[in-house]
C-alpha positions as a Python dict, from the first residue, in 0.01 Angstrom:
ca = {
    (1, 'M'): (0, 0, 0),
    (2, 'T'): (123, 340, -160),
    (3, 'P'): (178, 682, 124),
    (4, 'N'): (-70, 929, 23),
    (5, 'L'): (280, 1178, -23),
    (6, 'T'): (129, 1338, -306),
    (7, 'T'): (-87, 1521, -169),
    (8, 'D'): (-60, 1578, 185),
    (9, 'Y'): (285, 1723, 236),
    (10, 'E'): (161, 1987, 452),
    (11, 'F'): (60, 1741, 700),
    (12, 'L'): (350, 1496, 685),
    (13, 'V'): (603, 1788, 722),
    (14, 'S'): (418, 1869, 1063),
    (15, 'L'): (408, 1485, 1158),
    (16, 'W'): (794, 1519, 1080),
    (17, 'F'): (879, 1778, 1276),
    (18, 'Q'): (626, 1635, 1593),
    (19, 'W'): (876, 1359, 1507),
    (20, 'L'): (1234, 1523, 1536),
    (21, 'D'): (1062, 1707, 1813),
    (22, 'Q'): (1121, 1417, 2087),
    (23, 'P'): (1361, 1448, 2348),
    (24, 'Q'): (1443, 1060, 2237),
    (25, 'W'): (1304, 939, 2019),
    (26, 'Q'): (1130, 600, 2092),
    (27, 'P'): (999, 331, 1866),
    (28, 'L'): (805, 430, 1599),
    (29, 'D'): (499, 208, 1622),
    (30, 'R'): (486, 332, 2016),
    (31, 'W'): (508, 653, 1908),
    (32, 'L'): (247, 668, 1665),
    (33, 'K'): (-15, 532, 1883),
    (34, 'S'): (18, 813, 2143),
    (35, 'Q'): (6, 1059, 1889),
    (36, 'K'): (-363, 1256, 1969),
    (37, 'K'): (-368, 1442, 1653),
    (38, 'M'): (-301, 1257, 1395),
    (39, 'S'): (-498, 1327, 1029),
    (40, 'R'): (-826, 1233, 922),
    (41, 'D'): (-628, 889, 805),
    (42, 'P'): (-422, 756, 1058),
    (43, 'L'): (-333, 448, 890),
    (44, 'Q'): (-200, 641, 611),
    (45, 'A'): (2, 850, 817),
    (46, 'G'): (139, 539, 957),
    (47, 'I'): (206, 374, 650),
    (48, 'A'): (373, 744, 538),
    (49, 'M'): (629, 730, 836),
    (50, 'H'): (708, 385, 772),
    (51, 'A'): (829, 497, 421),
    (52, 'A'): (1001, 789, 564),
    (53, 'M'): (1231, 521, 831),
    (54, 'R'): (1277, 223, 548),
    (55, 'F'): (1454, 535, 308),
    (56, 'L'): (1547, 801, 539),
    (57, 'H'): (1954, 707, 447),
    (58, 'L'): (1853, 681, 87),
    (59, 'A'): (1691, 1047, 132),
    (60, 'C'): (1956, 1181, 283),
    (61, 'A'): (2212, 1050, 78),
    (62, 'L'): (2066, 1195, -240),
    (63, 'E'): (1974, 1517, -32),
    (64, 'S'): (2394, 1566, 24),
    (65, 'A'): (2485, 1446, -313),
    (66, 'Y'): (2217, 1653, -522),
    (67, 'K'): (2342, 1992, -261),
    (68, 'N'): (2718, 1935, -422),
    (69, 'P'): (2711, 1838, -757),
    (70, 'Q'): (3077, 1927, -810),
    (71, 'E'): (3228, 1665, -557),
    (72, 'T'): (3175, 1289, -599),
    (73, 'L'): (3019, 1182, -288),
    (74, 'D'): (3246, 913, -152),
    (75, 'I'): (2927, 685, -23),
    (76, 'Q'): (3126, 442, 166),
    (77, 'A'): (3310, 733, 373),
    (78, 'W'): (2992, 921, 410),
    (79, 'D'): (2819, 623, 539),
    (80, 'Q'): (3047, 562, 811),
    (81, 'S'): (3048, 904, 948),
    (82, 'W'): (2654, 932, 898),
    (83, 'S'): (2411, 982, 1196),
    (84, 'L'): (2031, 990, 1272),
    (85, 'A'): (2131, 1361, 1368),
    (86, 'D'): (2235, 1421, 1025),
    (87, 'I'): (1873, 1399, 909),
    (88, 'K'): (1775, 1743, 1094),
    (89, 'K'): (1977, 1879, 802),
    (90, 'V'): (1788, 1783, 520),
    (91, 'P'): (1446, 2004, 411),
    (92, 'A'): (1129, 1855, 567),
    (93, 'Q'): (1010, 1938, 210),
    (94, 'A'): (1270, 1784, 38),
    (95, 'L'): (1266, 1441, 277),
    (96, 'W'): (953, 1369, 179),
    (97, 'Y'): (984, 1435, -199),
    (98, 'W'): (1313, 1208, -241),
    (99, 'V'): (1045, 938, -7),
    (100, 'A'): (780, 975, -209),
    (101, 'L'): (972, 905, -545),
    (102, 'R'): (1098, 580, -341),
    (103, 'A'): (809, 461, -242),
    (104, 'A'): (651, 488, -587),
    (105, 'E'): (863, 259, -747),
    (106, 'G'): (695, -33, -947),
    (107, 'Q'): (373, 145, -870),
    (108, 'Q'): (186, 305, -1184),
    (109, 'A'): (167, 604, -1016),
    (110, 'T'): (285, 934, -1093),
    (111, 'V'): (475, 1166, -730),
    (112, 'A'): (352, 1504, -729),
    (113, 'A'): (588, 1749, -589),
    (114, 'P'): (541, 1969, -273),
    (115, 'K'): (460, 2337, -418),
    (116, 'K'): (705, 2462, -219),
    (117, 'L'): (994, 2247, -368),
    (118, 'R'): (1101, 2480, -680),
    (119, 'D'): (1363, 2281, -786),
    (120, 'A'): (1136, 1974, -805),
    (121, 'H'): (1210, 1855, -1186),
    (122, 'Q'): (1589, 1903, -1130),
    (123, 'R'): (1554, 1644, -843),
    (124, 'H'): (1355, 1364, -1003),
    (125, 'Q'): (1591, 1391, -1280),
    (126, 'F'): (1882, 1372, -1035),
    (127, 'F'): (1667, 1086, -867),
    (128, 'L'): (1621, 879, -1172),
    (129, 'Q'): (2042, 917, -1248),
    (130, 'W'): (2080, 787, -900),
    (131, 'R'): (1809, 462, -983),
    (132, 'A'): (1980, 378, -1313),
    (133, 'R'): (2337, 398, -1126),
    (134, 'S'): (2181, 181, -874),
    (135, 'E'): (2040, -64, -1095),
    (136, 'A'): (2361, -105, -1325),
    (137, 'D'): (2559, -270, -1058),
    (138, 'H'): (2412, -425, -706),
    (139, 'N'): (2714, -427, -611),
    (140, 'N'): (2767, -29, -560),
    (141, 'A'): (2708, 134, -278),
    (142, 'H'): (2426, 351, -452),
    (143, 'Y'): (2201, 2, -472),
    (144, 'W'): (2255, -59, -140),
    (145, 'L'): (2119, 278, -21),
    (146, 'W'): (1864, 203, -317),
    (147, 'Q'): (1747, -88, -59),
    (148, 'G'): (1705, 85, 227),
    (149, 'V'): (2028, -98, 414),
    (150, 'R'): (2336, 102, 473),
    (151, 'P'): (2658, -34, 260),
    (152, 'S'): (2829, -92, 602),
    (153, 'L'): (2631, -356, 693),
    (154, 'K'): (2729, -549, 345),
    (155, 'P'): (3014, -771, 497),
    (156, 'L'): (2767, -924, 758),
    (157, 'L'): (2479, -950, 466),
    (158, 'D'): (2777, -1129, 291),
    (159, 'E'): (2855, -1374, 580),
    (160, 'R'): (2459, -1424, 626),
    (161, 'A'): (2439, -1512, 260),
    (162, 'R'): (2742, -1786, 286),
    (163, 'Q'): (2623, -1911, 579),
    (164, 'S'): (2294, -2036, 442),
    (165, 'H'): (2366, -2084, 84),
    (166, 'W'): (2182, -1841, -15),
    (167, 'S'): (2179, -1829, -421),
    (168, 'T'): (2230, -1469, -567),
    (169, 'E'): (1871, -1487, -634),
    (170, 'S'): (1772, -1549, -293),
    (171, 'Y'): (2018, -1285, -173),
    (172, 'Q'): (1851, -1063, -392),
    (173, 'T'): (1500, -1171, -274),
    (174, 'F'): (1634, -1104, 59),
    (175, 'L'): (1774, -714, -3),
    (176, 'D'): (1395, -628, -228),
    (177, 'K'): (1213, -770, 75),
    (178, 'Q'): (1367, -477, 288),
    (179, 'T'): (1179, -255, 97),
    (180, 'V'): (804, -321, 212),
    (181, 'Q'): (645, -428, 523),
    (182, 'P'): (555, -813, 570),
    (183, 'P'): (170, -912, 567),
    (184, 'L'): (22, -949, 937),
    (185, 'W'): (13, -1298, 981),
    (186, 'L'): (-225, -1495, 1201),
    (187, 'R'): (-191, -1836, 1370),
    (188, 'L'): (-533, -2002, 1401),
    (189, 'Q'): (-612, -2204, 1748),
    (190, 'H'): (-615, -2599, 1719),
    (191, 'G'): (-972, -2675, 1534),
    (192, 'V'): (-1084, -2371, 1371),
    (193, 'K'): (-1120, -2356, 981),
    (194, 'A'): (-949, -2077, 804),
    (195, 'N'): (-1160, -2067, 528),
    (196, 'S'): (-1452, -1968, 801),
    (197, 'V'): (-1207, -1720, 968),
    (198, 'V'): (-1092, -1487, 635),
    (199, 'A'): (-1440, -1483, 567),
    (200, 'G'): (-1549, -1352, 835),
    (201, 'L'): (-1250, -1079, 865),
    (202, 'R'): (-1281, -993, 493),
    (203, 'H'): (-1701, -928, 629),
    (204, 'S'): (-1507, -748, 894),
    (205, 'G'): (-1326, -488, 660),
    (206, 'I'): (-995, -704, 723),
    (207, 'H'): (-807, -777, 408),
    (208, 'A'): (-696, -1133, 529),
    (209, 'S'): (-607, -1382, 236),
    (210, 'E'): (-547, -1769, 300),
    (211, 'T'): (-177, -1898, 146),
    (212, 'D'): (-64, -2239, 183),
    (213, 'D'): (163, -2066, 451),
    (214, 'G'): (-129, -1965, 686),
    (215, 'I'): (-388, -1643, 679),
    (216, 'S'): (-174, -1298, 651),
    (217, 'V'): (-348, -951, 685),
    (218, 'Q'): (-257, -630, 467),
    (219, 'G'): (-496, -371, 506),
    (220, 'G'): (-798, -288, 662),
    (221, 'K'): (-931, -273, 993),
    (222, 'N'): (-796, -338, 1289),
    (223, 'I'): (-736, -742, 1334),
    (224, 'V'): (-814, -687, 1746),
    (225, 'T'): (-1197, -539, 1674),
    (226, 'S'): (-1254, -869, 1480),
    (227, 'Q'): (-1475, -1116, 1651),
    (228, 'A'): (-1238, -1428, 1556),
    (229, 'Y'): (-967, -1263, 1790),
    (230, 'R'): (-1237, -1153, 2057),
    (231, 'E'): (-1304, -1481, 2063),
    (232, 'G'): (-967, -1608, 2101),
    (233, 'D'): (-1011, -1823, 1705),
    (234, 'I'): (-685, -1653, 1623),
    (235, 'E'): (-400, -1506, 1748),
    (236, 'I'): (-144, -1267, 1571),
    (237, 'Q'): (252, -1400, 1518),
    (238, 'D'): (424, -1367, 1278),
    (239, 'L'): (548, -1712, 992),
    (240, 'A'): (895, -1702, 1104),
    (241, 'S'): (791, -1709, 1495),
    (242, 'Q'): (517, -1942, 1424),
    (243, 'Q'): (807, -2118, 1258),
    (244, 'I'): (1033, -2102, 1577),
    (245, 'A'): (714, -2257, 1794),
    (246, 'A'): (721, -2543, 1482),
    (247, 'A'): (1056, -2670, 1616),
    (248, 'I'): (920, -2735, 1964),
    (249, 'A'): (777, -3068, 1896),
    (250, 'V'): (616, -3108, 2170),
    (251, 'K'): (353, -3386, 2281),
    (252, 'P'): (82, -3332, 2529),
    (253, 'G'): (174, -3403, 2842),
    (254, 'Q'): (540, -3338, 2853),
    (255, 'K'): (728, -2986, 3051),
    (256, 'V'): (801, -2696, 2879),
    (257, 'W'): (981, -2340, 2970),
    (258, 'D'): (952, -2052, 2767),
    (259, 'A'): (1233, -1899, 2908),
    (260, 'C'): (1230, -1496, 2765),
    (261, 'A'): (832, -1523, 2687),
    (262, 'G'): (770, -1147, 2612),
    (263, 'A'): (422, -1116, 2562),
    (264, 'G'): (388, -1476, 2491),
    (265, 'G'): (313, -1584, 2159),
    (266, 'K'): (539, -1886, 2129),
    (267, 'T'): (436, -1960, 2439),
    (268, 'L'): (78, -2000, 2320),
    (269, 'A'): (195, -2174, 1994),
    (270, 'I'): (320, -2422, 2206),
    (271, 'A'): (61, -2442, 2456),
    (272, 'A'): (-186, -2479, 2151),
    (273, 'R'): (-38, -2856, 2051),
    (274, 'M'): (-65, -2932, 2471),
    (275, 'D'): (-445, -2995, 2509),
    (276, 'N'): (-424, -2816, 2816),
    (277, 'K'): (-257, -3122, 2932),
    (278, 'G'): (158, -3099, 3087),
    (279, 'V'): (260, -2795, 3175),
    (280, 'V'): (407, -2432, 2985),
    (281, 'V'): (635, -2181, 3221),
    (282, 'A'): (647, -1897, 3086),
    (283, 'T'): (883, -1657, 3272),
    (284, 'D'): (1008, -1304, 3210),
    (285, 'L'): (1225, -1024, 3319),
    (286, 'Q'): (939, -755, 3277),
    (287, 'A'): (588, -842, 3477),
    (288, 'F'): (380, -645, 3298),
    (289, 'K'): (451, -875, 3036),
    (290, 'L'): (356, -1172, 3225),
    (291, 'E'): (-5, -989, 3296),
    (292, 'E'): (-53, -993, 2900),
    (293, 'I'): (66, -1400, 2894),
    (294, 'K'): (-204, -1437, 3151),
    (295, 'R'): (-478, -1232, 2984),
    (296, 'R'): (-389, -1389, 2653),
    (297, 'A'): (-423, -1776, 2784),
    (298, 'K'): (-721, -1686, 2959),
    (299, 'R'): (-913, -1569, 2619),
    (300, 'A'): (-746, -1905, 2464),
    (301, 'E'): (-820, -2164, 2726),
    (302, 'F'): (-508, -2254, 2845),
    (303, 'F'): (-495, -2391, 3165),
    (304, 'N'): (-155, -2535, 3218),
    (305, 'I'): (31, -2168, 3170),
    (306, 'R'): (197, -2070, 3446),
    (307, 'T'): (422, -1758, 3462),
    (308, 'F'): (707, -1625, 3694),
    (309, 'P'): (983, -1390, 3695),
    (310, 'W'): (1307, -1472, 3595),
    (311, 'D'): (1594, -1205, 3549),
    (312, 'G'): (1873, -1515, 3401),
    (313, 'E'): (2095, -1434, 3663),
    (314, 'A'): (2085, -1821, 3794),
    (315, 'P'): (1935, -2145, 3710),
    (316, 'L'): (1535, -2188, 3752),
    (317, 'R'): (1427, -2276, 4066),
    (318, 'L'): (1218, -2570, 3932),
    (319, 'P'): (825, -2676, 4032),
    (320, 'A'): (820, -3015, 4151),
    (321, 'E'): (632, -3205, 3910),
    (322, 'V'): (933, -3089, 3651),
    (323, 'A'): (1176, -3148, 3933),
    (324, 'R'): (1061, -3508, 3977),
    (325, 'Q'): (1160, -3624, 3591),
    (326, 'A'): (1491, -3413, 3630),
    (327, 'G'): (1376, -3111, 3439),
    (328, 'F'): (1144, -2971, 3132),
    (329, 'D'): (1163, -3191, 2796),
    (330, 'W'): (1202, -2848, 2632),
    (331, 'V'): (1317, -2534, 2739),
    (332, 'L'): (1311, -2210, 2470),
    (333, 'V'): (1579, -1938, 2476),
    (334, 'D'): (1399, -1674, 2258),
    (335, 'A'): (1723, -1414, 2361),
    (336, 'P'): (1740, -1067, 2361),
    (337, 'C'): (1900, -958, 2030),
    (338, 'S'): (1958, -721, 1744),
    (339, 'S'): (1618, -766, 1623),
    (340, 'S'): (1777, -682, 1291),
    (341, 'G'): (1507, -944, 1142),
    (342, 'T'): (1225, -737, 1245),
    (343, 'W'): (1373, -439, 1014),
    (344, 'R'): (1093, -468, 741),
    (345, 'R'): (821, -439, 1025),
    (346, 'N'): (1004, -196, 1220),
    (347, 'P'): (1272, 15, 987),
    (348, 'D'): (1321, 254, 1248),
    (349, 'A'): (1542, 25, 1437),
    (350, 'R'): (1793, -45, 1149),
    (351, 'W'): (1896, 299, 1238),
    (352, 'H'): (1984, 227, 1569),
    (353, 'F'): (2203, -113, 1497),
    (354, 'N'): (2556, -35, 1573),
    (355, 'P'): (2736, -435, 1483),
    (356, 'Q'): (3047, -269, 1690),
    (357, 'S'): (2849, -239, 2018),
    (358, 'M'): (2714, -563, 2043),
    (359, 'D'): (2956, -731, 2289),
    (360, 'S'): (2703, -682, 2605),
    (361, 'L'): (2447, -828, 2430),
    (362, 'L'): (2647, -1166, 2284),
    (363, 'Q'): (2724, -1201, 2711),
    (364, 'L'): (2385, -1220, 2769),
    (365, 'Q'): (2271, -1440, 2530),
    (366, 'Q'): (2561, -1662, 2599),
    (367, 'Q'): (2446, -1610, 2980),
    (368, 'L'): (2072, -1685, 2917),
    (369, 'L'): (2180, -2015, 2745),
    (370, 'H'): (2398, -2153, 3020),
    (371, 'Q'): (2181, -2043, 3268),
    (372, 'A'): (1887, -2200, 3101),
    (373, 'S'): (2060, -2504, 3002),
    (374, 'A'): (2073, -2656, 3332),
    (375, 'S'): (1735, -2715, 3361),
    (376, 'V'): (1675, -2927, 3061),
    (377, 'R'): (1607, -3311, 3150),
    (378, 'P'): (1839, -3563, 2980),
    (379, 'A'): (1753, -3645, 2638),
    (380, 'G'): (1536, -3338, 2644),
    (381, 'A'): (1587, -3027, 2376),
    (382, 'L'): (1738, -2679, 2455),
    (383, 'V'): (1593, -2422, 2146),
    (384, 'Y'): (1800, -2138, 2100),
    (385, 'A'): (1640, -1848, 1888),
    (386, 'T'): (1698, -1521, 1752),
    (387, 'C'): (1462, -1243, 1590),
    (388, 'S'): (1810, -1130, 1440),
    (389, 'W'): (2027, -1242, 1058),
    (390, 'C'): (2338, -1173, 1229),
    (391, 'V'): (2565, -1507, 1245),
    (392, 'V'): (2739, -1373, 1547),
    (393, 'E'): (2441, -1396, 1737),
    (394, 'N'): (2343, -1735, 1593),
    (395, 'E'): (2590, -2011, 1472),
    (396, 'E'): (2809, -1844, 1647),
    (397, 'Q'): (2701, -1842, 1964),
    (398, 'V'): (2532, -2193, 1964),
    (399, 'E'): (2903, -2306, 1878),
    (400, 'K'): (3018, -2119, 2167),
    (401, 'F'): (2790, -2306, 2384),
    (402, 'L'): (2872, -2653, 2248),
    (403, 'A'): (3191, -2616, 2310),
    (404, 'A'): (3153, -2553, 2677),
    (405, 'H'): (2903, -2751, 2729),
    (406, 'P'): (2947, -3098, 2574),
    (407, 'T'): (2668, -3271, 2686),
    (408, 'F'): (2446, -3118, 2397),
    (409, 'A'): (2496, -3192, 2073),
    (410, 'L'): (2329, -3052, 1754),
    (411, 'E'): (2050, -3154, 1597),
    (412, 'S'): (1898, -2880, 1383),
    (413, 'M'): (1965, -2537, 1301),
    (414, 'T'): (1809, -2311, 1043),
    (415, 'L'): (1686, -1927, 959),
    (416, 'T'): (1334, -1906, 906),
    (417, 'G'): (1097, -1674, 757),
    (418, 'A'): (1263, -1438, 485),
    (419, 'P'): (1420, -1475, 222),
    (420, 'E'): (1234, -1799, 159),
    (421, 'K'): (863, -1632, 289),
    (422, 'D'): (688, -1353, 303),
    (423, 'A'): (764, -1242, 638),
    (424, 'D'): (1024, -1151, 933),
    (425, 'T'): (1368, -1318, 944),
    (426, 'M'): (1438, -1568, 1245),
    (427, 'F'): (1681, -1836, 1342),
    (428, 'V'): (1624, -2130, 1551),
    (429, 'A'): (1836, -2425, 1685),
    (430, 'V'): (1755, -2730, 1884),
    (431, 'L'): (2039, -2854, 2129),
    (432, 'R'): (1936, -3228, 2253),
    (433, 'R'): (2111, -3297, 2603),
    (434, 'V'): (2268, -3610, 2538),
}
């Protein structure tokens, strides 16, 4: 869906200044929800702001190169020195025009320029020259900016491509997907018919489709207002996240621990296959997230979910029924990470990513794995997951853990979601205790 940038520049510029005036920039989705003075079409405003975040770096580069035609922009050097503070140097009208031009690519749409932008024709011609240079060589920095990815991240993505054995086409698909938001994916509760849910959602004004991978939603009314959601027939869960939950081959009656449960998406997906038999322990550092799990479990009528706070500083104190079998059958560590795999959905997060400042995060991931592994019973499984595509957070962490814990063996590990699926990109590894 294309942002309505051609007629709403005045509003969008005002919205942009409100964004810039924040004392500390908060996540875009949270900020948009907090805005009380939205336009008559807040959905379109949100789409436009997401487009601005997606092509923010490109717009800054275009402006810098356009304003200095006598100099050839060294994009690699420019990228290394660029920071978020630099966006304030780009006139708002110009920024939105660059974003509008890029967002309209591939669509049958003519982009009108802001009335106050007197050199719009020259800017459009410059934009077309940039596009031609990007299309001519997919290895140059122009192309990476065109795809909404910092050129400095190319070595990390090259490493991912090698690790996952991506073909040239898969790599291209991954980059192409970074320019568009994935659909909202829904998970059906056991026994619920997909065709009846889709029909009901469409009747409610929600643009739902049934695919081979499940139900996806792209536009329309808010899904949480639907009867299917209120009655617990569906849950919002990205397809890649559903694939992580599916890696836990749980059986009714088994004992499972979701160590970093968050709001409980994977907790509920696991419980859905247990027929209310056995137990799912969900823990998190933040108490408000545990309250959300309780609310969602009640709506879904799952009565075998228990919640406890856990800070990861020491092994979990096992519930009595778990201690009797010497640990859990399954332990999931969905660890805090860079969240690079969710940049399609949260494009503003990509500009806060700094691969040189990940040491504390990597240490935390190893700590959580170590502490959680003590609760895995013999022949049980430890499942490590992230919503990141970075090899250093995934395969390298698994390798380090196995080197330090010889009682575990690698059973499987894979990247889920994009580029194969129109979803986020996540990682999951299953480590069996021997």
